Coordinates of C-alpha atoms and ligand atoms in Angstrom, one line a residue:
X301 CA -7.9 -29.5 -5.0
X302 CA -4.2 -28.7 -5.1
X303 CA -1.7 -31.5 -4.6
X304 CA -0.8 -31.9 -1.0
X305 CA -4.0 -30.3 0.3
X306 CA -5.4 -32.4 3.0
X307 CA -8.6 -34.5 2.7
X308 CA -9.2 -34.2 6.4
X309 CA -12.7 -32.9 7.1
X310 CA -12.3 -29.5 8.6
X311 CA -15.0 -28.0 10.6
X312 CA -16.6 -24.9 8.9
X313 CA -15.8 -22.5 11.8
X314 CA -12.2 -23.3 11.2
X315 CA -12.2 -22.1 7.7
X316 CA -11.5 -18.4 7.1
X317 CA -13.1 -17.0 4.1
X318 CA -10.5 -15.1 1.9
X319 CA -11.1 -11.5 1.5
X320 CA -12.3 -10.4 -1.9
X321 CA -10.6 -7.3 -3.4
X322 CA -12.3 -4.9 -6.2
X323 CA -15.1 -7.4 -7.0
X324 CA -17.3 -6.5 -10.0
X325 CA -20.5 -5.2 -8.9
X326 CA -23.2 -6.7 -8.8
X327 CA -21.4 -9.0 -6.5
X328 CA -22.9 -12.2 -4.9
X329 CA -20.9 -14.6 -2.7
X330 CA -21.4 -17.3 -0.3
X331 CA -20.7 -16.7 3.3
X332 CA -18.7 -19.8 4.3
X333 CA -20.3 -21.2 7.4
X334 CA -23.3 -18.9 7.3
X335 CA -24.0 -16.0 9.4
X336 CA -24.0 -16.3 13.2
X337 CA -23.4 -13.8 16.0
X338 CA -19.9 -13.3 16.4
X339 CA -19.1 -12.9 12.7
X340 CA -18.3 -9.6 11.1
X341 CA -18.4 -8.5 7.6
X342 CA -16.3 -5.6 6.7
X343 CA -16.9 -3.6 3.6
X344 CA -14.4 -1.0 2.2
X345 CA -15.4 1.1 -0.7
X346 CA -16.1 4.5 -2.4
X347 CA -19.4 6.3 -3.0
X348 CA -19.3 7.3 -6.8
X349 CA -19.9 11.1 -7.2
X350 CA -23.2 10.5 -8.9
X351 CA -24.5 7.7 -6.9
X352 CA -28.1 7.4 -6.4
X353 CA -28.2 4.2 -4.2
X354 CA -26.5 1.0 -3.2
X355 CA -27.6 -2.0 -1.3
X356 CA -25.8 -4.8 0.7
X357 CA -28.2 -7.7 1.1
X358 CA -27.6 -10.5 3.5
X359 CA -29.6 -13.1 1.8
X360 CA -31.1 -16.5 2.4
X361 CA -29.8 -18.2 -0.7
X362 CA -28.7 -17.1 -4.1
X363 CA -31.3 -18.1 -6.6
X364 CA -32.3 -15.3 -9.1
X365 CA -35.9 -16.6 -9.6
X366 CA -37.6 -16.7 -7.2
X367 CA -35.8 -14.0 -5.4
X368 CA -34.5 -15.4 -2.2
X369 CA -35.6 -13.8 1.1
X370 CA -33.2 -11.0 2.3
X371 CA -32.8 -11.1 6.1
X372 CA -31.0 -7.7 6.0
X373 CA -31.2 -5.0 3.3
X374 CA -29.0 -2.2 4.0
X375 CA -29.7 0.4 1.4
X376 CA -28.1 4.0 1.5
X377 CA -29.8 6.5 -0.7
X378 CA -28.1 9.5 -1.8
X379 CA -30.5 11.0 -4.4
X380 CA -32.9 12.7 -2.0
X381 CA -32.1 16.2 -0.5
X382 CA -31.7 14.2 2.9
X383 CA -29.5 11.1 2.1
X384 CA -30.6 8.3 4.5
X385 CA -30.3 4.7 4.9
X386 CA -33.3 2.2 4.5
X387 CA -33.0 -1.4 6.1
X388 CA -35.9 -3.9 5.5
X389 CA -36.4 -7.4 5.2
X390 CA -37.7 -9.1 2.0
X391 CA -39.8 -12.0 2.9
X392 CA -41.5 -14.3 0.2
X393 CA -41.1 -11.5 -2.3
X394 CA -42.8 -8.8 -0.1
X395 CA -40.9 -6.0 1.5
X396 CA -41.7 -5.6 5.1
X397 CA -42.0 -2.5 7.0
X398 CA -39.1 -0.1 6.2
X399 CA -36.8 1.3 9.0
X400 CA -35.2 4.7 7.9
X401 CA -32.2 6.3 9.6
X402 CA -31.4 9.9 8.5
X403 CA -27.9 11.6 9.0
X404 CA -26.1 9.2 6.7
X405 CA -22.4 9.0 7.6
X406 CA -21.6 8.0 3.9
X407 CA -21.0 10.8 1.5
X408 CA -20.8 10.9 -2.5
X409 CA -17.4 10.9 -3.5
X410 CA -15.9 9.7 -0.3
X411 CA -14.4 6.4 0.7
X412 CA -15.8 4.5 3.7
X413 CA -15.4 1.4 5.8
X414 CA -18.5 -0.4 7.2
X415 CA -18.5 -3.0 9.8
X416 CA -21.6 -5.1 10.0
X417 CA -21.4 -6.5 13.4
X418 CA -24.6 -8.5 13.6
X419 CA -25.7 -6.8 16.6
X420 CA -24.1 -3.4 15.6
X421 CA -23.0 -1.8 12.6
X422 CA -20.5 1.1 12.4
X423 CA -19.8 3.3 9.6
X424 CA -16.3 5.0 9.5
X425 CA -15.6 4.2 13.1
X426 CA -19.0 5.4 14.4
X427 CA -21.8 3.2 15.5
X428 CA -24.4 3.8 13.2
X429 CA -27.5 1.9 13.3
X430 CA -29.1 -1.2 14.9
X431 CA -31.5 -3.2 12.8
X432 CA -33.5 -5.8 14.8
X433 CA -33.4 -9.2 12.8
X434 CA -36.8 -10.3 11.6
X435 CA -35.3 -13.6 10.0
X436 CA -33.0 -15.8 11.8
X437 CA -29.6 -15.0 11.0
X438 CA -28.8 -18.9 10.6
X439 CA -30.9 -18.8 7.5
X440 CA -28.3 -16.2 5.8
X441 CA -25.6 -17.6 3.7
X442 CA -25.1 -15.3 0.8
X443 CA -24.0 -11.7 0.7
X444 CA -25.0 -9.4 -2.3
X445 CA -23.9 -5.9 -3.1
X446 CA -25.7 -4.0 -5.7
X447 CA -26.0 -0.5 -7.3
X448 CA -23.8 2.5 -7.0
X449 CA -20.8 1.6 -5.1
X450 CA -17.1 0.9 -5.8
X451 CA -15.9 -1.9 -3.4
X452 CA -12.3 -2.1 -2.6
X453 CA -12.4 -5.0 -0.3
X454 CA -14.8 -7.2 1.5
X455 CA -13.6 -9.3 4.6
X456 CA -15.1 -11.9 6.7
X457 CA -13.9 -11.8 10.3
X458 CA -14.6 -13.3 13.7
X459 CA -15.0 -11.2 16.8
X460 CA -12.3 -11.7 19.4
X461 CA -12.2 -15.2 20.6
X462 CA -11.1 -14.1 24.3
X463 CA -13.6 -11.6 25.2
X464 CA -16.8 -13.1 25.9
X465 CA -19.9 -11.1 25.0
X466 CA -17.5 -8.3 23.3
X467 CA -18.4 -6.8 20.1
X468 CA -15.3 -5.1 19.3
X469 CA -12.3 -6.6 17.3
X470 CA -8.9 -6.1 18.8
X471 CA -7.5 -2.8 17.2
X472 CA -4.1 -1.8 16.6
X473 CA -2.2 0.2 14.0
X474 CA -1.5 -1.5 10.7
X475 CA 2.2 -1.9 10.1
X476 CA 1.8 -3.9 6.9
X477 CA -1.2 -3.7 4.7
X478 CA -3.8 -1.3 3.9
X479 CA -3.3 -2.1 0.2
X480 CA -5.4 -4.6 -1.6
X481 CA -4.1 -8.1 -1.9
X482 CA -0.8 -9.6 -0.3
X483 CA 1.5 -7.0 1.0
X484 CA 4.4 -8.8 2.6
X485 CA 7.0 -11.1 2.0
X486 CA 8.7 -13.3 4.5
X487 CA 10.7 -13.5 6.4
X488 CA 9.6 -10.3 7.7
X489 CA 10.4 -8.5 10.9
X490 CA 8.5 -5.8 13.0
X491 CA 9.6 -3.8 15.7
X492 CA 7.9 -4.0 19.1
X493 CA 9.4 -0.8 20.5
X494 CA 8.0 -0.9 23.8
X495 CA 7.6 -4.8 24.3
X496 CA 4.5 -6.5 25.1
X497 CA 2.1 -5.5 27.9
X498 CA -1.1 -7.2 29.3
X499 CA -4.1 -6.5 26.9
X500 CA -1.9 -6.1 23.7
X501 CA -2.9 -8.1 20.7
X502 CA -0.9 -9.2 17.7
X503 CA -2.7 -10.3 14.6
X504 CA -1.1 -11.9 11.7
X505 CA -3.2 -12.9 8.6
X506 CA -1.9 -14.5 5.5
X507 CA -2.1 -17.2 3.1
X508 CA -0.4 -20.7 3.2
X509 CA 1.4 -21.5 0.0
X510 CA 1.2 -24.6 -1.9
X511 CA 3.4 -27.4 -0.6
X512 CA 4.2 -25.7 2.7
X513 CA 6.8 -26.7 5.1
X514 CA 6.6 -24.5 8.1
X515 CA 5.4 -21.3 9.7
X516 CA 7.2 -19.6 12.4
X517 CA 6.4 -16.5 14.6
X518 CA 9.2 -15.7 16.9
X519 CA 9.2 -13.0 19.6
X520 CA 12.8 -11.8 20.0
X521 CA 14.5 -9.7 22.8
X522 CA 17.2 -7.1 22.5
X523 CA 19.8 -9.8 22.4
X524 CA 18.0 -11.3 19.4
X525 CA 17.1 -14.2 21.6
X526 CA 13.6 -15.6 20.9
X527 CA 12.0 -16.5 24.4
X528 CA 9.2 -18.0 22.6
X529 CA 8.4 -19.1 19.0
X530 CA 5.1 -20.4 17.6
X531 CA 5.9 -23.0 15.1
X532 CA 3.7 -24.9 12.7
X533 CA 5.2 -27.9 11.0
X534 CA 3.3 -29.2 7.8
X535 CA 5.3 -32.3 7.7
X536 CA 4.0 -33.6 10.9
X537 CA 1.1 -31.3 11.1
X538 CA 1.9 -30.1 14.6
X539 CA 1.8 -26.8 16.3
X540 CA 4.0 -25.9 19.0
X541 CA 5.6 -23.3 21.3
X542 CA 9.4 -23.5 20.9
X543 CA 11.9 -22.5 23.5
X544 CA 15.2 -20.7 22.8
X545 CA 16.8 -24.1 23.5
X546 CA 14.6 -25.9 21.0
X547 CA 12.4 -27.6 23.4
X548 CA 8.9 -28.3 21.8
X549 CA 5.6 -27.9 23.7
X550 CA 2.8 -29.2 21.5
X551 CA -0.3 -27.4 21.3
X552 CA -3.0 -29.8 21.4
X553 CA -5.5 -28.4 18.9
X554 CA -6.6 -29.4 15.6
X555 CA -4.1 -28.4 12.7
X556 CA -5.8 -25.4 11.3
X557 CA -3.2 -24.4 8.6
X558 CA -4.1 -25.8 5.0
X559 CA -2.2 -25.1 1.7
X560 CA -3.8 -22.2 -0.3
X561 CA -6.1 -21.3 2.7
X562 CA -6.1 -18.1 4.5
X563 CA -5.1 -18.3 8.4
X564 CA -5.2 -15.7 11.3
X565 CA -2.9 -16.1 14.1
X566 CA -4.0 -13.9 17.2
X567 CA -1.7 -13.5 20.2
X568 CA -2.9 -11.6 23.2
X569 CA -0.5 -10.8 25.9
X570 CA -2.0 -11.2 29.3
X571 CA -0.3 -11.2 32.9
X572 CA 2.0 -14.2 32.8
X573 CA 2.0 -15.0 29.1
X574 CA 0.5 -15.3 25.8
X575 CA -2.9 -16.6 24.6
X576 CA -3.3 -18.0 21.3
X577 CA -6.2 -18.1 18.8
X578 CA -6.2 -19.5 15.2
X579 CA -8.8 -18.7 12.9
X580 CA -10.9 -17.3 15.6
X581 CA -10.5 -20.2 17.9
X582 CA -8.8 -19.9 21.2
X583 CA -6.3 -22.7 21.1
X584 CA -3.9 -22.3 24.1
X585 CA -1.6 -20.3 26.2
X586 CA 2.1 -20.1 27.1
X587 CA 3.6 -18.8 30.2
X588 CA 6.2 -16.0 30.0
X589 CA 7.0 -13.5 32.7
X590 CA 6.1 -9.7 32.5
X591 CA 9.8 -9.1 32.6
X592 CA 10.6 -11.1 29.6
X593 CA 7.4 -9.8 27.7
X594 CA 8.5 -6.2 28.4
X595 CA 11.9 -6.9 26.9
X596 CA 10.5 -8.2 23.6
X597 CA 11.6 -5.9 20.8
X598 CA 10.8 -7.8 17.5
X599 CA 8.4 -10.1 15.9
X600 CA 9.8 -12.2 13.2
X601 CA 7.6 -14.1 10.7
X602 CA 9.1 -16.8 8.4
X603 CA 7.7 -19.8 6.5
X604 CA 5.7 -20.9 3.5
X605 CA 3.1 -18.1 3.6
X606 CA 2.1 -14.9 1.9
X607 CA 1.6 -12.2 4.4
X608 CA -1.7 -10.2 4.3
X609 CA -1.3 -8.0 7.4
X610 CA 0.3 -7.7 10.8
X611 CA -1.4 -5.7 13.5
X612 CA -0.2 -4.9 16.9
Ligands
LIG309 C1 -38.2 -0.4 -2.4 C2 -37.2 -0.5 -3.3 C3 -36.5 -1.8 -3.0 C4 -35.9 -1.8 -1.5 C5 -37.1 -1.5 -0.7 C6 -36.6 -1.6 0.8 O1 -39.0 0.8 -2.6 O2 -37.7 -0.6 -4.6 O3 -35.1 -1.8 -3.9 O4 -35.0 -0.8 -1.4 O5 -37.6 -0.3 -1.1 O6 -37.9 -1.2 1.6

């Protein structure tokens, strides 16, 4: 534990699991908080030119012997004349009935992005296959990646907290990022050329540094005035909306920022204001009229953080 890190108990669902970049294969990791509907695992990688097969296993435990049950075994096979994917479940050491999908969207030598949506999986942006769970998701706490695959990144994400029943994550163009590891220094400024409109989403992900002081996200207009700033103060552990005149409106939610932990701030623009979610939890709203929202031109981020990405 680092100096200054809080000893407060933090509910599991508030902890965002850091992404992993270029892990050595075979790779086995704990899934913080386990798997549940609403969680997504993102896998970015390359299929080597001479790949035979690889597998992504959502396991119930991580013991080597006996082998743990595998709730979802996702196994692309490239060595046959018709490359395909096998999915299966391993129960008490026995494979169950295989499910087979032809027309594999993955190719030898090509890079890919797979989203396991637990409900849906998509490969390279296309919905690809649906595998009916044979073991409860709640038993899954480990991810294992084995075989012929080069993994660039593994990410653990939450589906949008705002859209009930939705299976999509807010999309946007990546203005920072795409590279492995931290990609931005603060203070950092991003242009919002067309202002903000209902339905638009801003996502900021980063890592809180050791001994942080504050984190501030300001939305500024053409006159460089910030009609609204979201400020997290580590000294008094408060989160607030701050007006241009310095008036603070405290957000009554658990303080979810912790030194050396990842965070995600999501701002959803809606008619009459902004909705805020932290680490996948909706925590509040602030009112702003549409005229003000449309006139916003810049997102400014500053504070004791390392930025991983800004999407909008
Ligand atoms: C077996 C294979 C296992 C696993 C299983 C899935 O033939 O040896 O590694 O892929 O199929 O059904």
